[in-house]
Amino acid sequence: MINVGVGQADFKVGHSGTNLEIIQTLLDEAAQKQVDVLVLPELANSGYAFASMDEAAALAEEVPTGPVCRALQAWSQPGRMVVSGLCQKSGPVLYNSAVAFSGGELLAVYHKIHLFSNESKWFQPGQQPAPVLPFRQYLVGIMVCFDWVFPEMARSLALRGAQIILHPANLVLPFCQQAMITRSIENRVFTATANRCGQERELYFSGLSQITAPNGSLLVQADEENSGVFCADIDPDAAENKWITALNHVLNDRRPDLYI
Ligand code: ACM
């Protein structure tokens, strides 16, 4: 069993120092709640609704030397894992990234491959598949926010053995929380979506961070407005059972030869 937590907060675009303080508050709460695997929202260091490329670039940080990465690394030291969305500066370009730290090490950096709306003005799209990573004897997959609308993403992670999908998000469309229940059922995996709340410029974020189980049940869900860390104890091995009926296996019964 592991204790999974999703951190929900109202980050502030343009205020890196404030966002670092908010992240540290979530990390402290997660430590106090004995979370083993923590997910934080998309672009947690920067906020989301940039007004210009210059603003986005000024708020980005390098991996793994930036201040938010250092805080995440320190938190992960005692055998924990944290996955956070991050506005990443990499040479001359920016990525909408998710970084994964475990045991004090940087395990992976995922560059979001499906950019939403204005994001393509600021970020380069990722060119590599989303990672599946070990945590203890388990496997976790990562995707970022709008990746939810492409069911191939969760399916690809499940096919590569992910038992939990860790999902930093800044959701503005109203459908994702319901869709992640479907992603759970159709792949028989856990999902953990850490979302923003609050408003930035013209955008409202929907909160309702949640953790779902392979049978589609909602293990925990935040409300629309309040910040905090919301946790559930899960047995990732429950995701090994891919039978949706006694005779139907959600991975082996696929017909990829007919999906044209
Ligand atoms: C989103 O991908 N931030 C909606």
PDB file of C-alpha atoms and ligand atoms in Angstrom:
ATOM      1  CA  MET A   1       0.000   0.000   0.000  1.00  0.00           C
ATOM      2  CA  ILE A   2       1.130   3.534  -0.681  1.00  0.00           C
ATOM      3  CA  ASN A   3      -0.304   6.886   0.310  1.00  0.00           C
ATOM      4  CA  VAL A   4      -0.863   9.022  -2.797  1.00  0.00           C
ATOM      5  CA  GLY A   5      -1.514  12.762  -2.462  1.00  0.00           C
ATOM      6  CA  VAL A   6      -2.676  15.420  -4.903  1.00  0.00           C
ATOM      7  CA  GLY A   7      -1.810  19.023  -4.071  1.00  0.00           C
ATOM      8  CA  GLN A   8      -4.278  21.709  -5.106  1.00  0.00           C
ATOM      9  CA  ALA A   9      -3.427  25.418  -4.948  1.00  0.00           C
ATOM     10  CA  ASP A  10      -4.074  28.867  -6.398  1.00  0.00           C
ATOM     11  CA  PHE A  11      -0.704  29.772  -7.908  1.00  0.00           C
ATOM     12  CA  LYS A  12       0.065  33.327  -9.000  1.00  0.00           C
ATOM     13  CA  VAL A  13       1.291  34.052 -12.502  1.00  0.00           C
ATOM     14  CA  GLY A  14       4.235  36.442 -12.322  1.00  0.00           C
ATOM     15  CA  HIS A  15       5.150  35.653  -8.716  1.00  0.00           C
ATOM     16  CA  SER A  16       7.787  32.914  -8.601  1.00  0.00           C
ATOM     17  CA  GLY A  17       8.645  33.602  -4.946  1.00  0.00           C
ATOM     18  CA  THR A  18       5.003  33.259  -3.864  1.00  0.00           C
ATOM     19  CA  ASN A  19       4.644  30.067  -5.904  1.00  0.00           C
ATOM     20  CA  LEU A  20       7.729  28.574  -4.252  1.00  0.00           C
ATOM     21  CA  GLU A  21       6.182  29.363  -0.850  1.00  0.00           C
ATOM     22  CA  ILE A  22       2.894  27.739  -1.898  1.00  0.00           C
ATOM     23  CA  ILE A  23       4.779  24.650  -3.124  1.00  0.00           C
ATOM     24  CA  GLN A  24       6.713  24.445   0.153  1.00  0.00           C
ATOM     25  CA  THR A  25       3.431  24.654   2.094  1.00  0.00           C
ATOM     26  CA  LEU A  26       2.039  21.750   0.048  1.00  0.00           C
ATOM     27  CA  LEU A  27       5.252  19.740   0.535  1.00  0.00           C
ATOM     28  CA  ASP A  28       5.098  20.318   4.304  1.00  0.00           C
ATOM     29  CA  GLU A  29       1.439  19.276   4.446  1.00  0.00           C
ATOM     30  CA  ALA A  30       2.209  16.154   2.382  1.00  0.00           C
ATOM     31  CA  ALA A  31       5.079  15.208   4.711  1.00  0.00           C
ATOM     32  CA  GLN A  32       2.821  15.696   7.719  1.00  0.00           C
ATOM     33  CA  LYS A  33       0.192  13.457   6.076  1.00  0.00           C
ATOM     34  CA  GLN A  34       2.847  10.815   5.364  1.00  0.00           C
ATOM     35  CA  VAL A  35       2.345  10.922   1.619  1.00  0.00           C
ATOM     36  CA  ASP A  36       4.577   8.525  -0.341  1.00  0.00           C
ATOM     37  CA  VAL A  37       3.782   9.791  -3.854  1.00  0.00           C
ATOM     38  CA  LEU A  38       2.779  13.436  -4.319  1.00  0.00           C
ATOM     39  CA  VAL A  39       1.466  15.120  -7.464  1.00  0.00           C
ATOM     40  CA  LEU A  40       1.491  18.921  -7.845  1.00  0.00           C
ATOM     41  CA  PRO A  41      -0.291  20.948 -10.542  1.00  0.00           C
ATOM     42  CA  GLU A  42       0.967  21.890 -14.001  1.00  0.00           C
ATOM     43  CA  LEU A  43       3.293  24.942 -14.229  1.00  0.00           C
ATOM     44  CA  ALA A  44       3.421  25.182 -10.441  1.00  0.00           C
ATOM     45  CA  ASN A  45       6.493  27.441 -10.421  1.00  0.00           C
ATOM     46  CA  SER A  46       5.169  30.014 -12.872  1.00  0.00           C
ATOM     47  CA  GLY A  47       1.409  30.140 -13.033  1.00  0.00           C
ATOM     48  CA  TYR A  48      -0.352  29.590 -16.340  1.00  0.00           C
ATOM     49  CA  ALA A  49      -1.877  32.594 -18.121  1.00  0.00           C
ATOM     50  CA  PHE A  50       1.227  34.320 -19.470  1.00  0.00           C
ATOM     51  CA  ALA A  51       0.781  37.718 -21.139  1.00  0.00           C
ATOM     52  CA  SER A  52       3.909  37.433 -23.293  1.00  0.00           C
ATOM     53  CA  MET A  53       6.846  35.218 -24.179  1.00  0.00           C
ATOM     54  CA  ASP A  54       9.072  37.467 -22.075  1.00  0.00           C
ATOM     55  CA  GLU A  55       6.877  36.899 -19.033  1.00  0.00           C
ATOM     56  CA  ALA A  56       6.900  33.113 -19.530  1.00  0.00           C
ATOM     57  CA  ALA A  57      10.684  33.082 -19.988  1.00  0.00           C
ATOM     58  CA  ALA A  58      11.246  35.200 -16.886  1.00  0.00           C
ATOM     59  CA  LEU A  59       9.221  32.741 -14.781  1.00  0.00           C
ATOM     60  CA  ALA A  60      10.834  29.545 -16.130  1.00  0.00           C
ATOM     61  CA  GLU A  61      13.535  27.615 -14.307  1.00  0.00           C
ATOM     62  CA  GLU A  62      16.247  25.156 -15.303  1.00  0.00           C
ATOM     63  CA  VAL A  63      16.082  21.484 -14.394  1.00  0.00           C
ATOM     64  CA  PRO A  64      17.349  20.316 -11.929  1.00  0.00           C
ATOM     65  CA  THR A  65      19.088  23.430 -10.596  1.00  0.00           C
ATOM     66  CA  GLY A  66      16.105  25.784 -10.243  1.00  0.00           C
ATOM     67  CA  PRO A  67      14.623  26.645  -6.843  1.00  0.00           C
ATOM     68  CA  VAL A  68      11.431  24.605  -7.211  1.00  0.00           C
ATOM     69  CA  CYS A  69      13.399  21.560  -8.415  1.00  0.00           C
ATOM     70  CA  ARG A  70      15.627  21.847  -5.344  1.00  0.00           C
ATOM     71  CA  ALA A  71      12.610  21.926  -3.017  1.00  0.00           C
ATOM     72  CA  LEU A  72      11.080  18.890  -4.773  1.00  0.00           C
ATOM     73  CA  GLN A  73      14.398  17.017  -4.666  1.00  0.00           C
ATOM     74  CA  ALA A  74      14.780  17.660  -0.924  1.00  0.00           C
ATOM     75  CA  TRP A  75      11.235  16.499  -0.228  1.00  0.00           C
ATOM     76  CA  SER A  76      11.777  13.273  -2.159  1.00  0.00           C
ATOM     77  CA  GLN A  77      14.955  12.388  -0.265  1.00  0.00           C
ATOM     78  CA  PRO A  78      13.502  10.016   2.348  1.00  0.00           C
ATOM     79  CA  GLY A  79      12.284   7.481  -0.234  1.00  0.00           C
ATOM     80  CA  ARG A  80       9.329   9.491  -1.500  1.00  0.00           C
ATOM     81  CA  MET A  81       8.314  10.468  -5.038  1.00  0.00           C
ATOM     82  CA  VAL A  82       7.038  13.856  -6.206  1.00  0.00           C
ATOM     83  CA  VAL A  83       5.861  14.775  -9.706  1.00  0.00           C
ATOM     84  CA  SER A  84       5.230  18.446 -10.432  1.00  0.00           C
ATOM     85  CA  GLY A  85       4.387  20.546 -13.428  1.00  0.00           C
ATOM     86  CA  LEU A  86       7.159  23.031 -14.195  1.00  0.00           C
ATOM     87  CA  CYS A  87       7.751  25.893 -16.619  1.00  0.00           C
ATOM     88  CA  GLN A  88      11.173  24.746 -17.829  1.00  0.00           C
ATOM     89  CA  LYS A  89      13.878  26.816 -19.471  1.00  0.00           C
ATOM     90  CA  SER A  90      16.138  24.659 -21.640  1.00  0.00           C
ATOM     91  CA  GLY A  91      18.681  26.674 -23.586  1.00  0.00           C
ATOM     92  CA  PRO A  92      16.740  29.043 -25.843  1.00  0.00           C
ATOM     93  CA  VAL A  93      13.348  27.283 -25.519  1.00  0.00           C
ATOM     94  CA  LEU A  94      10.659  26.651 -22.905  1.00  0.00           C
ATOM     95  CA  TYR A  95       8.826  23.421 -22.179  1.00  0.00           C
ATOM     96  CA  ASN A  96       5.640  22.751 -20.253  1.00  0.00           C
ATOM     97  CA  SER A  97       7.244  19.942 -18.254  1.00  0.00           C
ATOM     98  CA  ALA A  98       6.590  17.456 -15.505  1.00  0.00           C
ATOM     99  CA  VAL A  99       9.600  16.618 -13.365  1.00  0.00           C
ATOM    100  CA  ALA A 100       9.798  13.471 -11.234  1.00  0.00           C
ATOM    101  CA  PHE A 101      12.083  13.231  -8.205  1.00  0.00           C
ATOM    102  CA  SER A 102      12.454  10.170  -6.023  1.00  0.00           C
ATOM    103  CA  GLY A 103      14.946   9.404  -3.271  1.00  0.00           C
ATOM    104  CA  GLY A 104      16.662  12.740  -3.902  1.00  0.00           C
ATOM    105  CA  GLU A 105      17.276  11.940  -7.592  1.00  0.00           C
ATOM    106  CA  LEU A 106      15.770  13.421 -10.749  1.00  0.00           C
ATOM    107  CA  LEU A 107      14.126  10.380 -12.378  1.00  0.00           C
ATOM    108  CA  ALA A 108      12.548  11.953 -15.445  1.00  0.00           C
ATOM    109  CA  VAL A 109      11.539  15.130 -17.227  1.00  0.00           C
ATOM    110  CA  TYR A 110       8.493  14.878 -19.466  1.00  0.00           C
ATOM    111  CA  HIS A 111       7.839  17.646 -22.008  1.00  0.00           C
ATOM    112  CA  LYS A 112       4.080  17.902 -22.564  1.00  0.00           C
ATOM    113  CA  ILE A 113       3.321  16.697 -26.067  1.00  0.00           C
ATOM    114  CA  HIS A 114      -0.262  17.987 -26.489  1.00  0.00           C
ATOM    115  CA  LEU A 115      -0.171  21.746 -26.010  1.00  0.00           C
ATOM    116  CA  PHE A 116      -3.499  23.413 -25.177  1.00  0.00           C
ATOM    117  CA  SER A 117      -4.691  26.683 -26.737  1.00  0.00           C
ATOM    118  CA  ASN A 118      -2.141  29.518 -26.249  1.00  0.00           C
ATOM    119  CA  GLU A 119       0.502  27.173 -24.833  1.00  0.00           C
ATOM    120  CA  SER A 120       1.966  26.685 -28.293  1.00  0.00           C
ATOM    121  CA  LYS A 121       2.884  30.414 -28.259  1.00  0.00           C
ATOM    122  CA  TRP A 122       5.267  29.837 -25.345  1.00  0.00           C
ATOM    123  CA  PHE A 123       6.296  26.181 -25.347  1.00  0.00           C
ATOM    124  CA  GLN A 124       7.923  23.718 -27.697  1.00  0.00           C
ATOM    125  CA  PRO A 125       5.927  20.450 -27.822  1.00  0.00           C
ATOM    126  CA  GLY A 126       7.689  17.410 -26.404  1.00  0.00           C
ATOM    127  CA  GLN A 127       9.052  14.846 -28.860  1.00  0.00           C
ATOM    128  CA  GLN A 128       9.427  11.864 -26.510  1.00  0.00           C
ATOM    129  CA  PRO A 129       6.828   9.456 -25.097  1.00  0.00           C
ATOM    130  CA  ALA A 130       5.527  10.088 -21.603  1.00  0.00           C
ATOM    131  CA  PRO A 131       7.577   8.147 -19.041  1.00  0.00           C
ATOM    132  CA  VAL A 132       6.750   5.089 -16.960  1.00  0.00           C
ATOM    133  CA  LEU A 133       8.900   5.049 -13.826  1.00  0.00           C
ATOM    134  CA  PRO A 134       9.585   2.682 -10.938  1.00  0.00           C
ATOM    135  CA  PHE A 135       8.539   3.569  -7.425  1.00  0.00           C
ATOM    136  CA  ARG A 136       9.327   0.840  -4.900  1.00  0.00           C
ATOM    137  CA  GLN A 137       7.965  -2.371  -6.510  1.00  0.00           C
ATOM    138  CA  TYR A 138       5.391  -0.405  -8.539  1.00  0.00           C
ATOM    139  CA  LEU A 139       5.249   1.447 -11.867  1.00  0.00           C
ATOM    140  CA  VAL A 140       3.860   4.955 -12.290  1.00  0.00           C
ATOM    141  CA  GLY A 141       3.104   6.819 -15.504  1.00  0.00           C
ATOM    142  CA  ILE A 142       3.073  10.567 -16.086  1.00  0.00           C
ATOM    143  CA  MET A 143       0.987  12.801 -18.322  1.00  0.00           C
ATOM    144  CA  VAL A 144       0.196  16.521 -18.175  1.00  0.00           C
ATOM    145  CA  CYS A 145      -3.218  18.188 -18.244  1.00  0.00           C
ATOM    146  CA  PHE A 146      -4.579  18.305 -21.843  1.00  0.00           C
ATOM    147  CA  ASP A 147      -2.978  14.903 -22.534  1.00  0.00           C
ATOM    148  CA  TRP A 148      -6.222  13.642 -20.952  1.00  0.00           C
ATOM    149  CA  VAL A 149      -8.170  14.352 -24.150  1.00  0.00           C
ATOM    150  CA  PHE A 150      -6.063  11.830 -26.080  1.00  0.00           C
ATOM    151  CA  PRO A 151      -7.013   8.388 -24.705  1.00  0.00           C
ATOM    152  CA  GLU A 152      -3.947   6.925 -26.409  1.00  0.00           C
ATOM    153  CA  MET A 153      -1.821   8.597 -23.730  1.00  0.00           C
ATOM    154  CA  ALA A 154      -3.291   6.734 -20.773  1.00  0.00           C
ATOM    155  CA  ARG A 155      -3.501   3.557 -22.861  1.00  0.00           C
ATOM    156  CA  SER A 156       0.178   3.813 -23.815  1.00  0.00           C
ATOM    157  CA  LEU A 157       1.136   4.239 -20.158  1.00  0.00           C
ATOM    158  CA  ALA A 158      -1.045   1.277 -19.148  1.00  0.00           C
ATOM    159  CA  LEU A 159       0.364  -0.914 -21.929  1.00  0.00           C
ATOM    160  CA  ARG A 160       3.847  -0.183 -20.581  1.00  0.00           C
ATOM    161  CA  GLY A 161       2.779  -1.327 -17.117  1.00  0.00           C
ATOM    162  CA  ALA A 162       1.851   1.887 -15.327  1.00  0.00           C
ATOM    163  CA  GLN A 163      -0.396   1.111 -12.362  1.00  0.00           C
ATOM    164  CA  ILE A 164      -1.021   4.766 -11.440  1.00  0.00           C
ATOM    165  CA  ILE A 165      -1.150   7.749 -13.779  1.00  0.00           C
ATOM    166  CA  LEU A 166       0.200  10.895 -12.123  1.00  0.00           C
ATOM    167  CA  HIS A 167      -1.394  13.905 -13.772  1.00  0.00           C
ATOM    168  CA  PRO A 168      -0.381  17.515 -13.045  1.00  0.00           C
ATOM    169  CA  ALA A 169      -3.084  19.802 -14.448  1.00  0.00           C
ATOM    170  CA  ASN A 170      -4.356  23.379 -14.871  1.00  0.00           C
ATOM    171  CA  LEU A 171      -7.869  22.522 -16.041  1.00  0.00           C
ATOM    172  CA  VAL A 172     -10.121  25.081 -17.661  1.00  0.00           C
ATOM    173  CA  LEU A 173     -12.509  22.798 -19.582  1.00  0.00           C
ATOM    174  CA  PRO A 174     -15.172  21.125 -17.424  1.00  0.00           C
ATOM    175  CA  PHE A 175     -14.783  17.543 -18.682  1.00  0.00           C
ATOM    176  CA  CYS A 176     -11.487  16.174 -17.413  1.00  0.00           C
ATOM    177  CA  GLN A 177     -12.428  14.970 -13.934  1.00  0.00           C
ATOM    178  CA  GLN A 178     -15.173  12.789 -15.458  1.00  0.00           C
ATOM    179  CA  ALA A 179     -12.911  11.687 -18.289  1.00  0.00           C
ATOM    180  CA  MET A 180     -10.235  10.499 -15.875  1.00  0.00           C
ATOM    181  CA  ILE A 181     -12.798   8.137 -14.339  1.00  0.00           C
ATOM    182  CA  THR A 182     -13.164   6.671 -17.834  1.00  0.00           C
ATOM    183  CA  ARG A 183      -9.364   6.541 -18.300  1.00  0.00           C
ATOM    184  CA  SER A 184      -9.265   4.500 -15.063  1.00  0.00           C
ATOM    185  CA  ILE A 185     -12.008   2.094 -16.133  1.00  0.00           C
ATOM    186  CA  GLU A 186     -10.816   1.514 -19.690  1.00  0.00           C
ATOM    187  CA  ASN A 187      -7.232   0.830 -18.555  1.00  0.00           C
ATOM    188  CA  ARG A 188      -7.951  -0.545 -15.072  1.00  0.00           C
ATOM    189  CA  VAL A 189      -5.448   1.861 -13.498  1.00  0.00           C
ATOM    190  CA  PHE A 190      -5.394   4.424 -10.694  1.00  0.00           C
ATOM    191  CA  THR A 191      -5.180   8.087 -11.671  1.00  0.00           C
ATOM    192  CA  ALA A 192      -4.117  11.075  -9.548  1.00  0.00           C
ATOM    193  CA  THR A 193      -4.977  14.501 -11.002  1.00  0.00           C
ATOM    194  CA  ALA A 194      -3.564  17.544  -9.173  1.00  0.00           C
ATOM    195  CA  ASN A 195      -5.337  20.645 -10.415  1.00  0.00           C
ATOM    196  CA  ARG A 196      -5.252  24.400  -9.958  1.00  0.00           C
ATOM    197  CA  CYS A 197      -7.972  26.404  -8.300  1.00  0.00           C
ATOM    198  CA  GLY A 198      -8.535  30.143  -8.504  1.00  0.00           C
ATOM    199  CA  GLN A 199      -8.411  32.691 -11.309  1.00  0.00           C
ATOM    200  CA  GLU A 200      -5.596  34.108 -13.414  1.00  0.00           C
ATOM    201  CA  ARG A 201      -6.360  36.952 -15.790  1.00  0.00           C
ATOM    202  CA  GLU A 202      -9.282  35.654 -17.929  1.00  0.00           C
ATOM    203  CA  LEU A 203      -8.977  32.004 -16.867  1.00  0.00           C
ATOM    204  CA  TYR A 204     -10.757  30.120 -14.081  1.00  0.00           C
ATOM    205  CA  PHE A 205      -9.337  26.793 -12.940  1.00  0.00           C
ATOM    206  CA  SER A 206     -11.740  24.109 -11.856  1.00  0.00           C
ATOM    207  CA  GLY A 207     -10.108  22.550  -8.759  1.00  0.00           C
ATOM    208  CA  LEU A 208     -11.704  19.179  -7.932  1.00  0.00           C
ATOM    209  CA  SER A 209      -8.317  17.452  -7.792  1.00  0.00           C
ATOM    210  CA  GLN A 210      -8.965  13.751  -7.464  1.00  0.00           C
ATOM    211  CA  ILE A 211      -7.710  10.184  -7.199  1.00  0.00           C
ATOM    212  CA  THR A 212      -9.573   7.419  -9.037  1.00  0.00           C
ATOM    213  CA  ALA A 213      -9.411   3.622  -8.772  1.00  0.00           C
ATOM    214  CA  PRO A 214      -9.322   0.959 -11.534  1.00  0.00           C
ATOM    215  CA  ASN A 215     -13.035   0.288 -11.043  1.00  0.00           C
ATOM    216  CA  GLY A 216     -13.822   3.979 -11.637  1.00  0.00           C
ATOM    217  CA  SER A 217     -14.553   4.853  -8.034  1.00  0.00           C
ATOM    218  CA  LEU A 218     -13.512   8.269  -6.780  1.00  0.00           C
ATOM    219  CA  LEU A 219     -11.201   7.691  -3.796  1.00  0.00           C
ATOM    220  CA  VAL A 220     -10.857  11.368  -2.881  1.00  0.00           C
ATOM    221  CA  GLN A 221     -11.814  14.682  -4.445  1.00  0.00           C
ATOM    222  CA  ALA A 222     -11.024  18.250  -3.403  1.00  0.00           C
ATOM    223  CA  ASP A 223     -13.600  21.011  -3.732  1.00  0.00           C
ATOM    224  CA  GLU A 224     -13.452  23.713  -6.401  1.00  0.00           C
ATOM    225  CA  GLU A 225     -11.795  26.425  -4.316  1.00  0.00           C
ATOM    226  CA  ASN A 226      -9.631  25.285  -1.465  1.00  0.00           C
ATOM    227  CA  SER A 227      -5.918  24.531  -1.439  1.00  0.00           C
ATOM    228  CA  GLY A 228      -4.447  21.506   0.294  1.00  0.00           C
ATOM    229  CA  VAL A 229      -3.159  17.966  -0.089  1.00  0.00           C
ATOM    230  CA  PHE A 230      -5.812  15.288  -0.592  1.00  0.00           C
ATOM    231  CA  CYS A 231      -4.732  11.685  -0.030  1.00  0.00           C
ATOM    232  CA  ALA A 232      -5.761   8.096  -0.514  1.00  0.00           C
ATOM    233  CA  ASP A 233      -4.093   4.833   0.471  1.00  0.00           C
ATOM    234  CA  ILE A 234      -3.964   2.596  -2.575  1.00  0.00           C
ATOM    235  CA  ASP A 235      -2.691  -0.853  -3.474  1.00  0.00           C
ATOM    236  CA  PRO A 236      -1.176  -0.350  -6.947  1.00  0.00           C
ATOM    237  CA  ASP A 237      -1.250  -4.116  -7.525  1.00  0.00           C
ATOM    238  CA  ALA A 238      -5.042  -3.823  -7.885  1.00  0.00           C
ATOM    239  CA  ALA A 239      -4.243  -2.359 -11.332  1.00  0.00           C
ATOM    240  CA  GLU A 240      -2.803  -5.721 -12.409  1.00  0.00           C
ATOM    241  CA  ASN A 241      -6.337  -7.080 -12.769  1.00  0.00           C
ATOM    242  CA  LYS A 242      -7.312  -6.049 -16.295  1.00  0.00           C
ATOM    243  CA  TRP A 243     -10.535  -8.078 -16.402  1.00  0.00           C
ATOM    244  CA  ILE A 244     -13.587  -5.811 -16.741  1.00  0.00           C
ATOM    245  CA  THR A 245     -15.855  -8.882 -16.831  1.00  0.00           C
ATOM    246  CA  ALA A 246     -14.919 -12.513 -16.211  1.00  0.00           C
ATOM    247  CA  LEU A 247     -14.370 -12.866 -19.960  1.00  0.00           C
ATOM    248  CA  ASN A 248     -13.139  -9.414 -21.050  1.00  0.00           C
ATOM    249  CA  HIS A 249      -9.578  -8.182 -20.635  1.00  0.00           C
ATOM    250  CA  VAL A 250      -9.221  -4.441 -21.416  1.00  0.00           C
ATOM    251  CA  LEU A 251      -5.736  -4.798 -22.917  1.00  0.00           C
ATOM    252  CA  ASN A 252      -5.732  -8.254 -24.504  1.00  0.00           C
ATOM    253  CA  ASP A 253      -9.177  -7.876 -26.130  1.00  0.00           C
ATOM    254  CA  ARG A 254      -8.128  -4.820 -28.137  1.00  0.00           C
ATOM    255  CA  ARG A 255      -8.282  -5.089 -31.954  1.00  0.00           C
ATOM    256  CA  PRO A 256      -5.537  -2.696 -33.090  1.00  0.00           C
ATOM    257  CA  ASP A 257      -5.558  -4.286 -36.564  1.00  0.00           C
ATOM    258  CA  LEU A 258      -9.073  -2.822 -37.031  1.00  0.00           C
ATOM    259  CA  TYR A 259      -8.471   0.631 -35.533  1.00  0.00           C
ATOM    260  CA  ILE A 260      -7.876   2.460 -38.790  1.00  0.00           C
TER     261      ILE A 260
HETATM  262  C1  ACM B   1      -4.309  22.420 -20.067  1.00  0.00           C
HETATM  263  O1  ACM B   1      -3.735  21.563 -20.720  1.00  0.00           O
HETATM  264  N1  ACM B   1      -3.665  23.171 -19.212  1.00  0.00           N
HETATM  265  C2  ACM B   1      -5.739  22.624 -20.200  1.00  0.00           C
END
